[in-house]
mmCIF file of C-alpha atoms in Angstrom:
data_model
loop_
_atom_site.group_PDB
_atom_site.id
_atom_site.type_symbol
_atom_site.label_atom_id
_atom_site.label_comp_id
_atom_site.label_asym_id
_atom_site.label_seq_id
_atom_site.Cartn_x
_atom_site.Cartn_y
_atom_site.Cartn_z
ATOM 1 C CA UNK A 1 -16.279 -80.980 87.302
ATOM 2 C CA UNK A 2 -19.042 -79.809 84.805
ATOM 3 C CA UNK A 3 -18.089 -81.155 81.246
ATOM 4 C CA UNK A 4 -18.201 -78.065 79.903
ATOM 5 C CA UNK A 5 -16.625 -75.508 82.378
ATOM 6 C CA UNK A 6 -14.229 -77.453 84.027
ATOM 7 C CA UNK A 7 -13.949 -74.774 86.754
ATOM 8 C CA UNK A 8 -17.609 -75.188 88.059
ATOM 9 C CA UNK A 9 -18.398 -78.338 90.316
ATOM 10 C CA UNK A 10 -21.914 -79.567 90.171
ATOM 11 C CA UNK A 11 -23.416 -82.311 92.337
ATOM 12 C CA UNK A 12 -24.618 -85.347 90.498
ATOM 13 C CA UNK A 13 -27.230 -87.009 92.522
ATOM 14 C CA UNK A 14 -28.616 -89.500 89.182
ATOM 15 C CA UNK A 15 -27.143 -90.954 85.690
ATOM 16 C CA UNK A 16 -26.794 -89.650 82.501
ATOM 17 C CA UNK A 17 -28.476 -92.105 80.060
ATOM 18 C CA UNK A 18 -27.309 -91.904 76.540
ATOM 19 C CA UNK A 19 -29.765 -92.556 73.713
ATOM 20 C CA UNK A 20 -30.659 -92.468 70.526
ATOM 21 C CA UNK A 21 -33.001 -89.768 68.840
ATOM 22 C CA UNK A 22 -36.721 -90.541 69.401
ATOM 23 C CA UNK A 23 -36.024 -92.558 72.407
ATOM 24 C CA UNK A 24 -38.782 -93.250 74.461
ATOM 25 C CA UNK A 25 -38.491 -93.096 78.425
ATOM 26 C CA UNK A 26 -39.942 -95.370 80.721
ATOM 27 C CA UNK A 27 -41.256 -95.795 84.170
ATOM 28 C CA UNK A 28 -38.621 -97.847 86.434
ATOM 29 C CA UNK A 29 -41.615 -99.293 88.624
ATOM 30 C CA UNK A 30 -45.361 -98.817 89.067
ATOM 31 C CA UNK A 31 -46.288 -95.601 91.070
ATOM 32 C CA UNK A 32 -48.311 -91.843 90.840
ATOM 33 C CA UNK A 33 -46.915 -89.093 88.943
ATOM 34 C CA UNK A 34 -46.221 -86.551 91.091
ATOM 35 C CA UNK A 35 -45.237 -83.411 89.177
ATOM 36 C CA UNK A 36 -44.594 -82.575 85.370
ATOM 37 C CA UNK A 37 -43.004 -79.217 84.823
ATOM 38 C CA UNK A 38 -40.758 -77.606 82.304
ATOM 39 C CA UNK A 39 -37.246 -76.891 83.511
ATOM 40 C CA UNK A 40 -34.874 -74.834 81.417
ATOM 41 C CA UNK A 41 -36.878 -75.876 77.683
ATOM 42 C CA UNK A 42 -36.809 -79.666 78.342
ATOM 43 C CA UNK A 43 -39.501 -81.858 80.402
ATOM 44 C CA UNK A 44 -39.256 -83.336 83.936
ATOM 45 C CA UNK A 45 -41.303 -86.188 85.430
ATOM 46 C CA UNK A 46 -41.335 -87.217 88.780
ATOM 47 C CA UNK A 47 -42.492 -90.282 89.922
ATOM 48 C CA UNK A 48 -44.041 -91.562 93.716
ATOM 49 C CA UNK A 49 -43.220 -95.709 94.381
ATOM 50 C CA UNK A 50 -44.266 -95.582 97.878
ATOM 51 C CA UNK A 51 -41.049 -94.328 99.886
ATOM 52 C CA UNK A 52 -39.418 -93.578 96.577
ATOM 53 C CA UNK A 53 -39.084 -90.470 93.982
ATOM 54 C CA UNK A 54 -38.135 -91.472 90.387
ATOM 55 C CA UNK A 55 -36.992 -88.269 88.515
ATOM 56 C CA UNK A 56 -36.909 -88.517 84.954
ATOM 57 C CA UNK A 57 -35.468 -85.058 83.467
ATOM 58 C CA UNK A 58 -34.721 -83.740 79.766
ATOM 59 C CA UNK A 59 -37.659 -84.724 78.128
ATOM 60 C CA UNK A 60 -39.413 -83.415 74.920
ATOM 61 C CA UNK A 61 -42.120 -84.094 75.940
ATOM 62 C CA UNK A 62 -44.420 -86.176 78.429
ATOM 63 C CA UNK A 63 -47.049 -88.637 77.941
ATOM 64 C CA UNK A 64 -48.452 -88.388 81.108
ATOM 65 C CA UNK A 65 -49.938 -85.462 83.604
ATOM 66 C CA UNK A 66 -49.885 -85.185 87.642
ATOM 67 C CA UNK A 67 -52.246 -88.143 89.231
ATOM 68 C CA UNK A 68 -52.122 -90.092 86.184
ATOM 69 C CA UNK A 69 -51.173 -94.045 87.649
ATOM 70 C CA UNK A 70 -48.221 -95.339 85.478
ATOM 71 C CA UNK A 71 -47.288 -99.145 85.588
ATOM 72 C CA UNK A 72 -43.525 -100.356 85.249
ATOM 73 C CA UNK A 73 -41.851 -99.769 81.889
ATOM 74 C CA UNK A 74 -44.942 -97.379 80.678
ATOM 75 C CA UNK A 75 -43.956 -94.657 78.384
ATOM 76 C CA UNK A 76 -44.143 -91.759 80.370
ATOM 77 C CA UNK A 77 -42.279 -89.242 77.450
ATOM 78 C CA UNK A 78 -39.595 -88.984 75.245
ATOM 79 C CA UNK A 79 -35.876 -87.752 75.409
ATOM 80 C CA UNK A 80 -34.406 -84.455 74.319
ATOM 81 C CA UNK A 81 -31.162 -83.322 72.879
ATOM 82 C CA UNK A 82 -28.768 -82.575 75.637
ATOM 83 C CA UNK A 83 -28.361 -78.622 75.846
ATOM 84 C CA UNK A 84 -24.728 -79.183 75.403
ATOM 85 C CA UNK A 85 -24.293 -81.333 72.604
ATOM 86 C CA UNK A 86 -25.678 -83.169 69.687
ATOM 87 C CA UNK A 87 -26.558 -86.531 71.763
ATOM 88 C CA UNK A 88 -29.826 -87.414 73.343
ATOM 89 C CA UNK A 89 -29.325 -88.027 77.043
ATOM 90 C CA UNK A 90 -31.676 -88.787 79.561
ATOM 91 C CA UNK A 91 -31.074 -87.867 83.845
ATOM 92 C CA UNK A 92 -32.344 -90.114 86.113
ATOM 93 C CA UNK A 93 -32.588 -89.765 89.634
ATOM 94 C CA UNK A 94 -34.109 -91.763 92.619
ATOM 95 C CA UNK A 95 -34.766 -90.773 95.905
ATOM 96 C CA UNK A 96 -35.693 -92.362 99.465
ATOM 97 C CA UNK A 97 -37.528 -89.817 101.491
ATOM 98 C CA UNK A 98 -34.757 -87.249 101.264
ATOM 99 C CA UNK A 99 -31.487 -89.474 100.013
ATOM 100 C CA UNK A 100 -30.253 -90.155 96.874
ATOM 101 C CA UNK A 101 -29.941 -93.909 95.843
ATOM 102 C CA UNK A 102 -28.114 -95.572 93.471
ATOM 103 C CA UNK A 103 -30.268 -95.748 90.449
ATOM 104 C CA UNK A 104 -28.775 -98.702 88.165
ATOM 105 C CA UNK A 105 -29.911 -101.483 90.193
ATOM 106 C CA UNK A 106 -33.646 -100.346 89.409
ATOM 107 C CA UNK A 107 -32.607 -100.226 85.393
ATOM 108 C CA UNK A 108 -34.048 -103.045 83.506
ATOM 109 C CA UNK A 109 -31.338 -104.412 80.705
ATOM 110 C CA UNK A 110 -33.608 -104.590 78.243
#
C-alpha cells in the first residue's frame, strides 16, 4: 500500500534509502551513464554495468551528464527531500536486462 493513500497499491521494484540532508549519492559499480532526466521536480540517474541498470532517483541534483564514465562509489548527485515528508530519501533500483534484482547485496556498508 502507498504510505500515504493506503487505498492505492504501487509496485516497488528498488529501496528507499533514508538519509540525511546534503547526502551525497554514489555509483554502486563502475559503468556509463545512460540517461539523466528530471522526473516530477527531483533528478534521476541511470546507470549501464554491462547487463545491469542502476537507477538512482530523487535527486537534487546530478554531478554527472549522459556518456560521462563513472567509477564505483563516484558521486554522481545529491539527495532530495522526499515529496511526502520532511526526510531525505533516496530510490534505488537495479535491473538485469528487463528484471528487477535485489539491490542490497550491491550496497557497500560503508
Amino acid at each position: 500500500a502507498h504510505p500515504d493513500v493506503p487505498s492505492v497499491q504501487i509496485d516497488n521494484h528498488g529501496i528507499d534509502i533514508m538519509v540525511e540532508a546534503g547526502t551525497p549519492a554514489r555509483a554502486v559499480f563502475e559503468g556509463v551513464v545512460t540517461g539523466v532526466m528530471n522526473i516530477m521536480g527531483t533528478t534521476v540517474v541511470m546507470i549501464r554495468h554491462g547487463e545491469y541498470l542502476t537507477v538512482y532517483q530523487n535527486l537534487a541534483s546530478a554531478n554527472v551528464k549522459k556518456g560521462d564514465k563513472v567509477s564505483t562509489k563516484q558521486v554522481i548527485g545529491t539527495v532530495a527531500r522526499s515529496s511526502t515528508s520532511n526526510t531525505y530519501e533516496l530510490h534505488f533500483e537495479i535491473w538485469k536486462n528487463d528484471r528487477y534484482v535485489n539491490p542490497n547485496e550491491w550496497l557497500a556498508r560503508r
